[in-house]
mmCIF file of the C-alpha atoms, coordinates in Angstrom:
data_MODEL
# 
_entry.id   MODEL 
# 
loop_
_atom_site.group_PDB 
_atom_site.id 
_atom_site.type_symbol 
_atom_site.label_atom_id 
_atom_site.label_alt_id 
_atom_site.label_comp_id 
_atom_site.label_asym_id 
_atom_site.label_entity_id 
_atom_site.label_seq_id 
_atom_site.pdbx_PDB_ins_code 
_atom_site.Cartn_x 
_atom_site.Cartn_y 
_atom_site.Cartn_z 
_atom_site.occupancy 
_atom_site.B_iso_or_equiv 
_atom_site.pdbx_formal_charge 
_atom_site.auth_seq_id 
_atom_site.auth_comp_id 
_atom_site.auth_asym_id 
_atom_site.auth_atom_id 
_atom_site.pdbx_PDB_model_num 
ATOM 1   C CA . MET A 1 1   ? -124.671 -36.108 36.127 1.00 0.00 ? 1   MET A CA 1 
ATOM 2   C CA . LYS A 1 2   ? -123.570 -32.881 37.930 1.00 0.00 ? 2   LYS A CA 1 
ATOM 3   C CA . THR A 1 3   ? -123.943 -32.697 41.289 1.00 0.00 ? 3   THR A CA 1 
ATOM 4   C CA . LYS A 1 4   ? -123.787 -29.440 42.920 1.00 0.00 ? 4   LYS A CA 1 
ATOM 5   C CA . LYS A 1 5   ? -120.702 -29.107 44.622 1.00 0.00 ? 5   LYS A CA 1 
ATOM 6   C CA . ALA A 1 6   ? -119.412 -30.878 41.618 1.00 0.00 ? 6   ALA A CA 1 
ATOM 7   C CA . ASP A 1 7   ? -120.834 -27.887 39.598 1.00 0.00 ? 7   ASP A CA 1 
ATOM 8   C CA . ALA A 1 8   ? -119.692 -25.357 41.689 1.00 0.00 ? 8   ALA A CA 1 
ATOM 9   C CA . TYR A 1 9   ? -116.758 -25.987 42.512 1.00 0.00 ? 9   TYR A CA 1 
ATOM 10  C CA . SER A 1 10  ? -116.203 -25.948 38.274 1.00 0.00 ? 10  SER A CA 1 
ATOM 11  C CA . ILE A 1 11  ? -117.188 -21.960 38.657 1.00 0.00 ? 11  ILE A CA 1 
ATOM 12  C CA . MET A 1 12  ? -115.014 -21.669 41.287 1.00 0.00 ? 12  MET A CA 1 
ATOM 13  C CA . ILE A 1 13  ? -112.793 -22.828 39.032 1.00 0.00 ? 13  ILE A CA 1 
ATOM 14  C CA . GLN A 1 14  ? -113.500 -20.795 35.892 1.00 0.00 ? 14  GLN A CA 1 
ATOM 15  C CA . GLN A 1 15  ? -113.768 -17.650 37.539 1.00 0.00 ? 15  GLN A CA 1 
ATOM 16  C CA . CYS A 1 16  ? -110.101 -18.507 39.227 1.00 0.00 ? 16  CYS A CA 1 
ATOM 17  C CA . ALA A 1 17  ? -109.107 -19.123 35.908 1.00 0.00 ? 17  ALA A CA 1 
ATOM 18  C CA . ALA A 1 18  ? -110.566 -15.693 35.301 1.00 0.00 ? 18  ALA A CA 1 
ATOM 19  C CA . TYR A 1 19  ? -108.965 -13.812 37.851 1.00 0.00 ? 19  TYR A CA 1 
ATOM 20  C CA . VAL A 1 20  ? -104.927 -14.773 36.880 1.00 0.00 ? 20  VAL A CA 1 
ATOM 21  C CA . ALA A 1 21  ? -105.738 -14.845 32.612 1.00 0.00 ? 21  ALA A CA 1 
ATOM 22  C CA . GLU A 1 22  ? -106.650 -10.932 33.831 1.00 0.00 ? 22  GLU A CA 1 
ATOM 23  C CA . VAL A 1 23  ? -104.267 -9.864  36.354 1.00 0.00 ? 23  VAL A CA 1 
ATOM 24  C CA . LYS A 1 24  ? -101.727 -11.816 36.507 1.00 0.00 ? 24  LYS A CA 1 
ATOM 25  C CA . PRO A 1 25  ? -101.395 -12.321 40.061 1.00 0.00 ? 25  PRO A CA 1 
ATOM 26  C CA . GLU A 1 26  ? -98.109  -11.933 41.669 1.00 0.00 ? 26  GLU A CA 1 
ATOM 27  C CA . CYS A 1 27  ? -96.575  -15.508 44.105 1.00 0.00 ? 27  CYS A CA 1 
ATOM 28  C CA . HIS A 1 28  ? -93.743  -14.019 45.828 1.00 0.00 ? 28  HIS A CA 1 
ATOM 29  C CA . ASN A 1 29  ? -94.566  -15.410 49.722 1.00 0.00 ? 29  ASN A CA 1 
ATOM 30  C CA . PRO A 1 30  ? -97.016  -17.502 50.997 1.00 0.00 ? 30  PRO A CA 1 
ATOM 31  C CA . GLU A 1 31  ? -99.748  -15.244 52.017 1.00 0.00 ? 31  GLU A CA 1 
ATOM 32  C CA . ASP A 1 32  ? -99.932  -14.761 47.527 1.00 0.00 ? 32  ASP A CA 1 
ATOM 33  C CA . VAL A 1 33  ? -100.487 -18.626 47.355 1.00 0.00 ? 33  VAL A CA 1 
ATOM 34  C CA . VAL A 1 34  ? -103.113 -18.963 50.006 1.00 0.00 ? 34  VAL A CA 1 
ATOM 35  C CA . ASN A 1 35  ? -104.902 -15.537 48.553 1.00 0.00 ? 35  ASN A CA 1 
ATOM 36  C CA . VAL A 1 36  ? -105.512 -17.089 45.076 1.00 0.00 ? 36  VAL A CA 1 
ATOM 37  C CA . MET A 1 37  ? -106.238 -21.931 47.048 1.00 0.00 ? 37  MET A CA 1 
ATOM 38  C CA . ARG A 1 38  ? -108.095 -20.978 49.423 1.00 0.00 ? 38  ARG A CA 1 
ATOM 39  C CA . PRO A 1 39  ? -111.118 -20.580 47.841 1.00 0.00 ? 39  PRO A CA 1 
ATOM 40  C CA . LEU A 1 40  ? -110.137 -23.157 46.119 1.00 0.00 ? 40  LEU A CA 1 
ATOM 41  C CA . VAL A 1 41  ? -110.158 -25.718 49.664 1.00 0.00 ? 41  VAL A CA 1 
ATOM 42  C CA . ASP A 1 42  ? -111.623 -24.818 51.918 1.00 0.00 ? 42  ASP A CA 1 
ATOM 43  C CA . GLY A 1 43  ? -114.661 -27.242 52.957 1.00 0.00 ? 43  GLY A CA 1 
ATOM 44  C CA . GLN A 1 44  ? -112.350 -29.997 50.904 1.00 0.00 ? 44  GLN A CA 1 
ATOM 45  C CA . GLU A 1 45  ? -113.398 -33.199 52.672 1.00 0.00 ? 45  GLU A CA 1 
ATOM 46  C CA . GLN A 1 46  ? -110.698 -35.155 50.986 1.00 0.00 ? 46  GLN A CA 1 
ATOM 47  C CA . GLU A 1 47  ? -106.450 -33.666 50.272 1.00 0.00 ? 47  GLU A CA 1 
ATOM 48  C CA . SER A 1 48  ? -105.734 -32.679 47.472 1.00 0.00 ? 48  SER A CA 1 
ATOM 49  C CA . PHE A 1 49  ? -102.578 -31.075 45.695 1.00 0.00 ? 49  PHE A CA 1 
ATOM 50  C CA . TRP A 1 50  ? -101.589 -28.342 43.939 1.00 0.00 ? 50  TRP A CA 1 
ATOM 51  C CA . VAL A 1 51  ? -99.238  -26.186 41.918 1.00 0.00 ? 51  VAL A CA 1 
ATOM 52  C CA . ILE A 1 52  ? -99.047  -23.299 41.054 1.00 0.00 ? 52  ILE A CA 1 
ATOM 53  C CA . LEU A 1 53  ? -97.648  -22.729 37.895 1.00 0.00 ? 53  LEU A CA 1 
ATOM 54  C CA . VAL A 1 54  ? -95.147  -18.782 37.715 1.00 0.00 ? 54  VAL A CA 1 
ATOM 55  C CA . ASN A 1 55  ? -93.305  -17.170 34.733 1.00 0.00 ? 55  ASN A CA 1 
ATOM 56  C CA . THR A 1 56  ? -89.260  -16.439 35.365 1.00 0.00 ? 56  THR A CA 1 
ATOM 57  C CA . LYS A 1 57  ? -90.850  -13.027 37.182 1.00 0.00 ? 57  LYS A CA 1 
ATOM 58  C CA . ASN A 1 58  ? -93.256  -15.213 39.871 1.00 0.00 ? 58  ASN A CA 1 
ATOM 59  C CA . ARG A 1 59  ? -96.672  -14.187 37.420 1.00 0.00 ? 59  ARG A CA 1 
ATOM 60  C CA . MET A 1 60  ? -98.985  -16.973 37.916 1.00 0.00 ? 60  MET A CA 1 
ATOM 61  C CA . LYS A 1 61  ? -99.441  -17.897 33.947 1.00 0.00 ? 61  LYS A CA 1 
ATOM 62  C CA . GLN A 1 62  ? -103.169 -19.935 34.621 1.00 0.00 ? 62  GLN A CA 1 
ATOM 63  C CA . ALA A 1 63  ? -105.135 -20.681 37.551 1.00 0.00 ? 63  ALA A CA 1 
ATOM 64  C CA . PRO A 1 64  ? -103.509 -23.638 39.723 1.00 0.00 ? 64  PRO A CA 1 
ATOM 65  C CA . VAL A 1 65  ? -103.687 -27.049 38.617 1.00 0.00 ? 65  VAL A CA 1 
ATOM 66  C CA . ARG A 1 66  ? -105.380 -29.512 40.702 1.00 0.00 ? 66  ARG A CA 1 
ATOM 67  C CA . VAL A 1 67  ? -102.717 -32.807 40.160 1.00 0.00 ? 67  VAL A CA 1 
ATOM 68  C CA . THR A 1 68  ? -104.408 -35.052 42.740 1.00 0.00 ? 68  THR A CA 1 
ATOM 69  C CA . LEU A 1 69  ? -107.413 -36.018 45.144 1.00 0.00 ? 69  LEU A CA 1 
ATOM 70  C CA . GLY A 1 70  ? -106.817 -38.194 47.333 1.00 0.00 ? 70  GLY A CA 1 
ATOM 71  C CA . LEU A 1 71  ? -108.519 -39.797 50.655 1.00 0.00 ? 71  LEU A CA 1 
ATOM 72  C CA . LEU A 1 72  ? -109.241 -37.543 54.011 1.00 0.00 ? 72  LEU A CA 1 
ATOM 73  C CA . ASP A 1 73  ? -105.718 -37.958 55.168 1.00 0.00 ? 73  ASP A CA 1 
ATOM 74  C CA . SER A 1 74  ? -104.051 -38.196 52.639 1.00 0.00 ? 74  SER A CA 1 
ATOM 75  C CA . SER A 1 75  ? -102.495 -37.353 48.132 1.00 0.00 ? 75  SER A CA 1 
ATOM 76  C CA . MET A 1 76  ? -100.813 -39.416 46.361 1.00 0.00 ? 76  MET A CA 1 
ATOM 77  C CA . VAL A 1 77  ? -98.875  -37.622 43.965 1.00 0.00 ? 77  VAL A CA 1 
ATOM 78  C CA . HIS A 1 78  ? -95.402  -38.135 41.764 1.00 0.00 ? 78  HIS A CA 1 
ATOM 79  C CA . PRO A 1 79  ? -92.802  -35.120 40.056 1.00 0.00 ? 79  PRO A CA 1 
ATOM 80  C CA . ARG A 1 80  ? -93.481  -36.741 36.997 1.00 0.00 ? 80  ARG A CA 1 
ATOM 81  C CA . GLU A 1 81  ? -97.498  -35.674 36.860 1.00 0.00 ? 81  GLU A CA 1 
ATOM 82  C CA . VAL A 1 82  ? -96.766  -32.370 38.317 1.00 0.00 ? 82  VAL A CA 1 
ATOM 83  C CA . PHE A 1 83  ? -94.030  -31.211 35.672 1.00 0.00 ? 83  PHE A CA 1 
ATOM 84  C CA . ARG A 1 84  ? -95.398  -33.020 33.481 1.00 0.00 ? 84  ARG A CA 1 
ATOM 85  C CA . ILE A 1 85  ? -97.866  -29.875 33.599 1.00 0.00 ? 85  ILE A CA 1 
ATOM 86  C CA . ALA A 1 86  ? -95.140  -27.102 34.421 1.00 0.00 ? 86  ALA A CA 1 
ATOM 87  C CA . ILE A 1 87  ? -92.917  -28.509 31.646 1.00 0.00 ? 87  ILE A CA 1 
ATOM 88  C CA . GLN A 1 88  ? -96.087  -28.800 28.524 1.00 0.00 ? 88  GLN A CA 1 
ATOM 89  C CA . ASN A 1 89  ? -97.240  -25.276 29.812 1.00 0.00 ? 89  ASN A CA 1 
ATOM 90  C CA . ALA A 1 90  ? -93.488  -23.276 29.707 1.00 0.00 ? 90  ALA A CA 1 
ATOM 91  C CA . ALA A 1 91  ? -93.924  -22.946 33.708 1.00 0.00 ? 91  ALA A CA 1 
ATOM 92  C CA . SER A 1 92  ? -90.115  -21.190 34.955 1.00 0.00 ? 92  SER A CA 1 
ATOM 93  C CA . GLY A 1 93  ? -91.336  -22.336 38.274 1.00 0.00 ? 93  GLY A CA 1 
ATOM 94  C CA . ILE A 1 94  ? -93.323  -24.209 39.584 1.00 0.00 ? 94  ILE A CA 1 
ATOM 95  C CA . ILE A 1 95  ? -94.749  -24.146 43.943 1.00 0.00 ? 95  ILE A CA 1 
ATOM 96  C CA . LEU A 1 96  ? -96.815  -26.585 45.450 1.00 0.00 ? 96  LEU A CA 1 
ATOM 97  C CA . ALA A 1 97  ? -99.636  -26.543 47.515 1.00 0.00 ? 97  ALA A CA 1 
ATOM 98  C CA . HIS A 1 98  ? -102.829 -28.889 49.108 1.00 0.00 ? 98  HIS A CA 1 
ATOM 99  C CA . ASN A 1 99  ? -104.823 -28.927 51.981 1.00 0.00 ? 99  ASN A CA 1 
ATOM 100 C CA . HIS A 1 100 ? -105.133 -30.161 55.089 1.00 0.00 ? 100 HIS A CA 1 
ATOM 101 C CA . PRO A 1 101 ? -108.840 -31.539 55.587 1.00 0.00 ? 101 PRO A CA 1 
ATOM 102 C CA . SER A 1 102 ? -108.692 -31.417 59.295 1.00 0.00 ? 102 SER A CA 1 
ATOM 103 C CA . GLY A 1 103 ? -107.329 -28.563 59.760 1.00 0.00 ? 103 GLY A CA 1 
ATOM 104 C CA . ASP A 1 104 ? -104.356 -28.521 61.349 1.00 0.00 ? 104 ASP A CA 1 
ATOM 105 C CA . PRO A 1 105 ? -101.837 -27.419 59.253 1.00 0.00 ? 105 PRO A CA 1 
ATOM 106 C CA . THR A 1 106 ? -98.572  -28.999 60.922 1.00 0.00 ? 106 THR A CA 1 
ATOM 107 C CA . PRO A 1 107 ? -96.448  -30.611 58.210 1.00 0.00 ? 107 PRO A CA 1 
ATOM 108 C CA . SER A 1 108 ? -95.736  -34.142 58.258 1.00 0.00 ? 108 SER A CA 1 
ATOM 109 C CA . ALA A 1 109 ? -93.357  -36.111 58.317 1.00 0.00 ? 109 ALA A CA 1 
ATOM 110 C CA . GLU A 1 110 ? -93.979  -37.385 54.104 1.00 0.00 ? 110 GLU A CA 1 
ATOM 111 C CA . ASP A 1 111 ? -94.854  -33.389 52.571 1.00 0.00 ? 111 ASP A CA 1 
ATOM 112 C CA . CYS A 1 112 ? -91.794  -32.698 54.609 1.00 0.00 ? 112 CYS A CA 1 
ATOM 113 C CA . SER A 1 113 ? -89.990  -35.919 51.937 1.00 0.00 ? 113 SER A CA 1 
ATOM 114 C CA . ILE A 1 114 ? -92.057  -34.982 48.810 1.00 0.00 ? 114 ILE A CA 1 
ATOM 115 C CA . THR A 1 115 ? -91.069  -31.772 48.872 1.00 0.00 ? 115 THR A CA 1 
ATOM 116 C CA . LYS A 1 116 ? -87.611  -32.245 49.832 1.00 0.00 ? 116 LYS A CA 1 
ATOM 117 C CA . ARG A 1 117 ? -87.788  -34.874 46.575 1.00 0.00 ? 117 ARG A CA 1 
ATOM 118 C CA . PHE A 1 118 ? -89.503  -32.283 44.424 1.00 0.00 ? 118 PHE A CA 1 
ATOM 119 C CA . VAL A 1 119 ? -87.006  -29.055 44.647 1.00 0.00 ? 119 VAL A CA 1 
ATOM 120 C CA . GLU A 1 120 ? -84.462  -32.501 43.440 1.00 0.00 ? 120 GLU A CA 1 
ATOM 121 C CA . ALA A 1 121 ? -86.680  -33.174 40.753 1.00 0.00 ? 121 ALA A CA 1 
ATOM 122 C CA . GLY A 1 122 ? -87.271  -29.845 40.075 1.00 0.00 ? 122 GLY A CA 1 
ATOM 123 C CA . SER A 1 123 ? -84.211  -28.927 39.613 1.00 0.00 ? 123 SER A CA 1 
ATOM 124 C CA . ILE A 1 124 ? -82.729  -31.334 36.968 1.00 0.00 ? 124 ILE A CA 1 
ATOM 125 C CA . LEU A 1 125 ? -85.297  -30.186 34.372 1.00 0.00 ? 125 LEU A CA 1 
ATOM 126 C CA . GLY A 1 126 ? -84.253  -26.623 35.111 1.00 0.00 ? 126 GLY A CA 1 
ATOM 127 C CA . ILE A 1 127 ? -87.911  -25.710 36.913 1.00 0.00 ? 127 ILE A CA 1 
ATOM 128 C CA . ARG A 1 128 ? -87.241  -24.495 40.232 1.00 0.00 ? 128 ARG A CA 1 
ATOM 129 C CA . VAL A 1 129 ? -89.626  -23.867 43.810 1.00 0.00 ? 129 VAL A CA 1 
ATOM 130 C CA . LEU A 1 130 ? -90.756  -21.928 44.895 1.00 0.00 ? 130 LEU A CA 1 
ATOM 131 C CA . ASP A 1 131 ? -92.530  -23.180 48.034 1.00 0.00 ? 131 ASP A CA 1 
ATOM 132 C CA . HIS A 1 132 ? -95.020  -25.737 49.095 1.00 0.00 ? 132 HIS A CA 1 
ATOM 133 C CA . VAL A 1 133 ? -98.157  -24.246 50.260 1.00 0.00 ? 133 VAL A CA 1 
ATOM 134 C CA . ILE A 1 134 ? -100.207 -26.429 53.184 1.00 0.00 ? 134 ILE A CA 1 
ATOM 135 C CA . ILE A 1 135 ? -103.899 -24.790 54.016 1.00 0.00 ? 135 ILE A CA 1 
ATOM 136 C CA . GLY A 1 136 ? -105.432 -25.814 57.153 1.00 0.00 ? 136 GLY A CA 1 
ATOM 137 C CA . GLN A 1 137 ? -108.193 -23.833 58.942 1.00 0.00 ? 137 GLN A CA 1 
ATOM 138 C CA . GLN A 1 138 ? -107.865 -20.375 59.670 1.00 0.00 ? 138 GLN A CA 1 
ATOM 139 C CA . THR A 1 139 ? -109.000 -19.487 63.688 1.00 0.00 ? 139 THR A CA 1 
ATOM 140 C CA . ALA A 1 140 ? -108.258 -16.020 65.524 1.00 0.00 ? 140 ALA A CA 1 
ATOM 141 C CA . ASN A 1 141 ? -104.906 -17.562 66.950 1.00 0.00 ? 141 ASN A CA 1 
ATOM 142 C CA . THR A 1 142 ? -103.554 -18.535 63.669 1.00 0.00 ? 142 THR A CA 1 
ATOM 143 C CA . PRO A 1 143 ? -103.647 -17.566 59.801 1.00 0.00 ? 143 PRO A CA 1 
ATOM 144 C CA . GLY A 1 144 ? -104.537 -21.212 59.071 1.00 0.00 ? 144 GLY A CA 1 
ATOM 145 C CA . TRP A 1 145 ? -101.266 -22.134 56.631 1.00 0.00 ? 145 TRP A CA 1 
ATOM 146 C CA . VAL A 1 146 ? -98.207  -22.899 56.638 1.00 0.00 ? 146 VAL A CA 1 
ATOM 147 C CA . SER A 1 147 ? -94.610  -22.270 54.248 1.00 0.00 ? 147 SER A CA 1 
ATOM 148 C CA . ILE A 1 148 ? -92.195  -24.823 53.577 1.00 0.00 ? 148 ILE A CA 1 
ATOM 149 C CA . ARG A 1 149 ? -90.177  -23.133 52.356 1.00 0.00 ? 149 ARG A CA 1 
ATOM 150 C CA . GLU A 1 150 ? -90.324  -20.613 55.521 1.00 0.00 ? 150 GLU A CA 1 
ATOM 151 C CA . LYS A 1 151 ? -90.524  -22.935 58.006 1.00 0.00 ? 151 LYS A CA 1 
ATOM 152 C CA . GLY A 1 152 ? -87.408  -24.667 56.717 1.00 0.00 ? 152 GLY A CA 1 
ATOM 153 C CA . LEU A 1 153 ? -88.224  -27.961 56.166 1.00 0.00 ? 153 LEU A CA 1 
ATOM 154 C CA . ALA A 1 154 ? -86.727  -27.906 52.207 1.00 0.00 ? 154 ALA A CA 1 
ATOM 155 C CA . SER A 1 155 ? -83.459  -26.489 51.340 1.00 0.00 ? 155 SER A CA 1 
ATOM 156 C CA . PHE A 1 156 ? -86.068  -24.962 47.678 1.00 0.00 ? 156 PHE A CA 1 
ATOM 157 C CA . SER A 1 157 ? -83.698  -23.469 45.034 1.00 0.00 ? 157 SER A CA 1 
ATOM 158 C CA . THR A 1 158 ? -84.223  -20.090 43.569 1.00 0.00 ? 158 THR A CA 1 
# 
């Protein structure tokens, strides 16, 4: 039997999928990514890792796909899971996203390391990795997210 929380989550994913199918939103900057992702990750007590599949014009091909649901402070993810989804859906590029349930979106050393691994794997496969956005708690003083690309914490292929 599903819980109310699981039902609400399923409804959000369905609404996001319908929005993406109708609007085909562009993801040209981290704010675009956060606008799509925040409703899906806000309030989650576990870290979850997502991939956004885009076409050659950086328009979303479908709703974001949750690749893993982890623990309170980590989520194991491997490039093969992400790129399998990208290849199956003929994505030209991907945007990585995950939440930090602590609220602090500061990238960890592991976040930077895994991003570099994804960029390398994407380069071999011919699938661009455009960014890795970490979403935390928005406050009056901070936007509540960090773009690894904007911070220069990894070199991206485009």
